[in-house]
Short mmCIF file of C-alpha atoms in Angstrom, two decimals:
data_model
loop_
_atom_site.label_atom_id
_atom_site.label_comp_id
_atom_site.label_asym_id
_atom_site.label_seq_id
_atom_site.Cartn_x
_atom_site.Cartn_y
_atom_site.Cartn_z
CA UNK A 1 107.44 134.98 94.59
CA UNK A 2 111.21 134.29 94.18
CA UNK A 3 111.16 131.12 92.70
CA UNK A 4 114.49 128.49 91.80
CA UNK A 5 113.93 126.25 88.62
CA UNK A 6 115.89 122.96 88.37
CA UNK A 7 116.60 121.84 84.98
CA UNK A 8 116.83 117.59 84.86
CA UNK A 9 117.22 116.81 81.23
CA UNK A 10 119.38 118.39 77.55
CA UNK A 11 117.96 119.94 74.77
CA UNK A 12 115.94 118.64 71.79
CA UNK A 13 115.94 115.70 73.38
CA UNK A 14 113.00 116.12 76.07
CA UNK A 15 110.64 119.60 75.82
CA UNK A 16 112.07 119.90 79.90
CA UNK A 17 114.39 122.73 78.75
CA UNK A 18 112.40 124.26 76.40
CA UNK A 19 109.35 124.27 79.42
CA UNK A 20 111.71 125.77 81.81
CA UNK A 21 112.58 128.62 79.58
CA UNK A 22 108.97 129.26 78.68
CA UNK A 23 108.40 129.57 82.46
CA UNK A 24 111.04 131.54 83.21
CA UNK A 25 110.46 134.16 80.80
CA UNK A 26 106.78 134.38 81.19
CA UNK A 27 107.44 134.44 84.83
CA UNK A 28 109.53 137.38 84.39
CA UNK A 29 107.08 139.27 82.30
CA UNK A 30 104.07 138.84 85.62
CA UNK A 31 106.82 141.05 87.31
CA UNK A 32 108.15 137.99 89.57
CA UNK A 33 111.86 137.20 90.41
CA UNK A 34 114.07 134.10 89.23
CA UNK A 35 116.55 132.92 92.04
CA UNK A 36 117.92 131.28 89.52
CA UNK A 37 117.62 128.21 87.14
CA UNK A 38 120.76 124.93 87.87
CA UNK A 39 120.69 122.12 85.58
CA UNK A 40 121.63 118.69 86.43
CA UNK A 41 121.44 115.50 85.33
CA UNK A 42 121.71 115.31 80.93
CA UNK A 43 120.37 119.41 81.19
CA UNK A 44 123.84 120.68 81.91
CA UNK A 45 123.84 120.16 77.88
CA UNK A 46 121.92 122.92 78.16
CA UNK A 47 125.49 125.07 78.95
CA UNK A 48 127.26 124.40 75.54
CA UNK A 49 128.09 126.17 73.48
CA UNK A 50 128.71 124.06 70.19
CA UNK A 51 125.75 123.05 69.39
CA UNK A 52 124.75 123.61 65.79
CA UNK A 53 120.66 123.11 65.72
CA UNK A 54 119.17 123.30 61.97
CA UNK A 55 118.62 126.80 60.97
CA UNK A 56 115.05 126.94 61.25
CA UNK A 57 114.51 125.46 64.34
CA UNK A 58 115.34 127.00 67.80
CA UNK A 59 118.88 127.67 69.65
CA UNK A 60 117.66 126.59 72.79
CA UNK A 61 121.61 127.11 74.87
CA UNK A 62 121.65 130.25 72.88
CA UNK A 63 117.84 130.80 74.13
CA UNK A 64 118.82 130.59 76.93
CA UNK A 65 122.35 133.64 77.14
CA UNK A 66 120.26 135.51 75.99
CA UNK A 67 117.02 135.27 79.05
CA UNK A 68 120.61 135.63 80.74
CA UNK A 69 121.33 139.08 79.73
CA UNK A 70 118.39 140.55 79.58
CA UNK A 71 116.92 139.65 82.57
CA UNK A 72 120.44 139.41 85.53
CA UNK A 73 119.61 135.24 84.95
CA UNK A 74 122.37 133.16 87.10
CA UNK A 75 122.36 129.97 85.28
CA UNK A 76 124.57 126.77 86.48
CA UNK A 77 125.25 124.07 85.79
CA UNK A 78 126.22 121.55 88.50
CA UNK A 79 130.39 120.62 88.27
CA UNK A 80 129.67 116.86 89.05
CA UNK A 81 127.33 116.56 86.74
CA UNK A 82 129.32 118.61 83.96
CA UNK A 83 132.21 117.02 84.22
CA UNK A 84 131.00 113.08 82.64
CA UNK A 85 129.29 115.04 80.42
CA UNK A 86 132.19 117.12 79.21
CA UNK A 87 131.36 120.40 79.56
CA UNK A 88 134.03 122.93 80.71
CA UNK A 89 134.53 126.37 81.53
CA UNK A 90 137.88 127.88 81.82
CA UNK A 91 138.91 126.70 84.56
CA UNK A 92 137.49 124.06 84.74
CA UNK A 93 139.59 122.38 81.28
CA UNK A 94 142.69 123.59 82.70
CA UNK A 95 142.25 122.38 86.12
CA UNK A 96 141.25 118.56 84.23
CA UNK A 97 144.00 118.52 82.05
CA UNK A 98 141.44 119.32 78.95
CA UNK A 99 142.43 120.98 75.78
CA UNK A 100 139.76 122.68 75.13
CA UNK A 101 136.40 124.83 77.43
CA UNK A 102 132.49 124.69 75.69
CA UNK A 103 130.22 126.68 78.29
CA UNK A 104 127.68 128.97 76.69
CA UNK A 105 127.57 132.84 77.76
CA UNK A 106 125.81 133.10 80.75
CA UNK A 107 126.03 130.10 82.26
CA UNK A 108 128.72 129.56 85.33
CA UNK A 109 130.10 125.93 86.51
CA UNK A 110 129.67 125.78 89.93
CA UNK A 111 128.16 123.19 92.79
CA UNK A 112 125.13 120.75 94.24
CA UNK A 113 124.24 123.44 97.02
CA UNK A 114 123.62 125.76 95.15
CA UNK A 115 120.37 123.94 94.12
CA UNK A 116 119.46 123.10 98.06
CA UNK A 117 120.33 127.07 98.36
CA UNK A 118 117.35 127.99 96.02
CA UNK A 119 115.82 124.94 97.49
CA UNK A 120 115.72 126.88 101.08
CA UNK A 121 116.14 130.33 99.55
CA UNK A 122 112.91 130.46 97.35
CA UNK A 123 109.58 130.49 97.32
CA UNK A 124 109.00 127.63 95.23
CA UNK A 125 111.40 124.96 93.26
CA UNK A 126 110.22 124.05 89.90
CA UNK A 127 111.33 120.96 88.05
CA UNK A 128 110.99 119.93 85.03
CA UNK A 129 112.14 116.79 83.31
CA UNK A 130 111.28 113.49 82.52
CA UNK B 1 136.69 122.26 92.05
CA UNK B 2 134.26 120.15 93.32
CA UNK B 3 131.43 119.04 95.15
CA UNK B 4 133.11 119.70 98.23
CA UNK B 5 134.91 122.76 98.25
CA UNK B 6 131.40 124.41 96.81
CA UNK B 7 129.17 123.99 99.67
CA UNK B 8 128.22 128.04 100.94
CA UNK B 9 125.96 130.89 101.17
CA UNK B 10 123.48 128.47 102.05
CA UNK B 11 119.25 130.35 104.18
CA UNK B 12 121.48 131.98 107.29
CA UNK B 13 119.90 129.15 110.27
CA UNK B 14 116.26 129.06 108.05
CA UNK B 15 114.96 125.36 107.83
CA UNK B 16 113.40 123.44 105.20
CA UNK B 17 111.36 119.86 104.69
CA UNK B 18 113.04 118.65 101.68
CA UNK B 19 111.95 115.29 100.35
CA UNK B 20 113.98 113.49 96.63
CA UNK B 21 111.53 111.55 95.64
CA UNK B 22 113.14 108.70 94.18
CA UNK B 23 111.19 107.02 91.13
CA UNK B 24 112.87 105.07 88.55
CA UNK B 25 115.58 102.09 89.22
CA UNK B 26 118.98 102.23 90.08
CA UNK B 27 120.55 101.83 86.45
CA UNK B 28 119.96 102.04 83.24
CA UNK B 29 119.75 105.32 84.10
CA UNK B 30 121.70 107.85 85.87
CA UNK B 31 119.23 109.57 87.93
CA UNK B 32 119.65 107.40 91.03
CA UNK B 33 123.51 108.03 91.17
CA UNK B 34 122.72 111.43 91.18
CA UNK B 35 120.17 111.67 93.43
CA UNK B 36 122.13 110.06 96.03
CA UNK B 37 125.22 112.71 95.67
CA UNK B 38 122.22 115.78 95.91
CA UNK B 39 121.00 113.90 99.11
CA UNK B 40 124.69 113.87 100.55
CA UNK B 41 125.31 117.32 99.60
CA UNK B 42 121.99 118.65 100.15
CA UNK B 43 123.16 116.88 103.93
CA UNK B 44 125.93 119.50 104.84
CA UNK B 45 122.96 122.56 104.91
CA UNK B 46 121.24 120.55 107.65
CA UNK B 47 117.38 120.55 106.51
CA UNK B 48 114.72 118.44 107.40
CA UNK B 49 115.76 115.57 105.23
CA UNK B 50 113.12 113.03 103.97
CA UNK B 51 113.89 110.37 101.57
CA UNK B 52 111.56 108.27 99.52
CA UNK B 53 111.21 105.39 97.25
CA UNK B 54 108.59 105.13 95.07
CA UNK B 55 108.31 102.29 91.90
CA UNK B 56 111.32 101.07 90.49
CA UNK B 57 112.81 103.36 92.89
CA UNK B 58 112.15 100.34 95.79
CA UNK B 59 115.09 98.91 93.28
CA UNK B 60 117.68 101.50 93.92
CA UNK B 61 117.26 99.61 98.43
CA UNK B 62 117.21 96.01 97.19
CA UNK B 63 120.23 93.90 98.06
CA UNK B 64 122.21 91.75 96.47
CA UNK B 65 122.69 94.31 93.61
CA UNK B 66 125.37 92.60 91.70
CA UNK B 67 126.98 95.36 88.55
CA UNK B 68 129.74 93.46 87.37
CA UNK B 69 128.21 92.21 84.26
CA UNK B 70 127.23 95.63 82.92
CA UNK B 71 130.19 97.85 84.32
CA UNK B 72 128.91 99.70 86.40
CA UNK B 73 130.09 100.90 89.97
CA UNK B 74 128.16 99.82 92.77
CA UNK B 75 126.47 102.37 94.76
CA UNK B 76 124.27 101.04 96.49
CA UNK B 77 126.90 100.67 100.12
CA UNK B 78 125.86 104.49 99.99
CA UNK B 79 122.59 103.76 100.38
CA UNK B 80 123.93 102.24 104.73
CA UNK B 81 126.50 105.23 104.77
CA UNK B 82 123.17 107.84 104.68
CA UNK B 83 122.89 107.31 108.47
CA UNK B 84 125.93 109.01 109.48
CA UNK B 85 125.14 112.09 107.81
CA UNK B 86 121.75 112.81 109.10
CA UNK B 87 120.23 111.58 106.71
CA UNK B 88 117.41 108.76 108.41
CA UNK B 89 113.42 109.30 107.06
CA UNK B 90 113.62 107.12 104.27
CA UNK B 91 110.47 106.03 102.86
CA UNK B 92 108.98 103.38 100.58
CA UNK B 93 105.35 103.78 99.07
CA UNK B 94 104.07 99.69 99.56
CA UNK B 95 102.18 99.30 97.12
CA UNK B 96 105.72 99.92 94.80
CA UNK B 97 106.68 96.49 96.47
CA UNK B 98 103.94 94.52 96.33
CA UNK B 99 104.51 94.59 93.03
CA UNK B 100 106.80 93.78 92.29
CA UNK B 101 107.39 91.12 94.84
CA UNK B 102 109.71 92.94 97.58
CA UNK B 103 109.01 93.56 100.99
CA UNK B 104 110.60 94.89 103.31
CA UNK B 105 113.69 92.59 104.27
CA UNK B 106 114.76 92.89 100.60
CA UNK B 107 115.59 95.75 101.71
CA UNK B 108 119.71 96.85 103.11
CA UNK B 109 118.61 99.95 104.79
CA UNK B 110 115.73 100.13 107.88
CA UNK B 111 113.34 102.05 106.41
CA UNK B 112 109.35 103.44 106.89
CA UNK B 113 107.61 101.44 105.15
CA UNK B 114 103.19 103.42 104.27
CA UNK B 115 100.87 103.30 101.56
CA UNK B 116 99.62 105.44 99.60
CA UNK B 117 97.98 107.98 102.08
CA UNK B 118 100.99 107.89 104.33
CA UNK B 119 103.19 108.87 101.13
CA UNK B 120 100.14 112.34 99.86
CA UNK B 121 101.29 113.27 103.54
CA UNK B 122 104.35 113.16 103.38
CA UNK B 123 104.38 115.44 100.01
CA UNK B 124 101.41 117.09 101.28
CA UNK B 125 104.26 119.05 103.47
CA UNK B 126 107.41 119.13 102.46
CA UNK B 127 108.52 122.46 101.41
CA UNK B 128 111.05 121.23 98.89
CA UNK B 129 110.26 118.06 96.50
CA UNK B 130 112.97 117.08 94.03
CA UNK B 131 111.81 113.91 92.01
CA UNK B 132 113.91 112.16 90.46
#
């Protein structure tokens, strides 16, 4: 099955991102195709490389990056949500006059159209949120 | 980069039934505003769109919203613009209105007020449900 996933909550504050990660991992292991994971609302905070969680805890951003690299999964942060919350790649930082970027490896920033497209293209769009 | 620049790659003529389900009050959290942003961007994809309001989500459509005191943008006029984006199927859950002492007359747009059975049927017939 071709699956789209939407993540609406940030890391640690809420389990949504953990549940989405476990779901994506399990789906890939079962042979399903993950068309895209789209991060919206505070979900874009999953895509910062600057988080430093305690060493005995899971690293949510790194875990997504590693999963994306291993299985070639498209991780997309909503541009409007990311701009509000200070998540930027090099292009966005430059465009908006910021002195740094902070996007984690394997993530990219794009528009809400990518979410709608996932809804159109996928057999199922699975939403993880509050 | 802005949202408008990034609209591309739709479904090549595929039309699906999309339901945006709004469950939360307009202020207090950002879900309502960012849901509306998805509806507006999504309109460019010419899908079969419905928008439903349940629980505190019914407050999103109430008349006379005044946000000056909380220093937030009053985005309620945007719901009136949905018609121009061909988003015309708006549903409000009757029980949620009743629980809050609201009626259809308290709302800024024309909606269809539905009961639990109708709301369940509406959800059942959708292909994509985005819940906010």
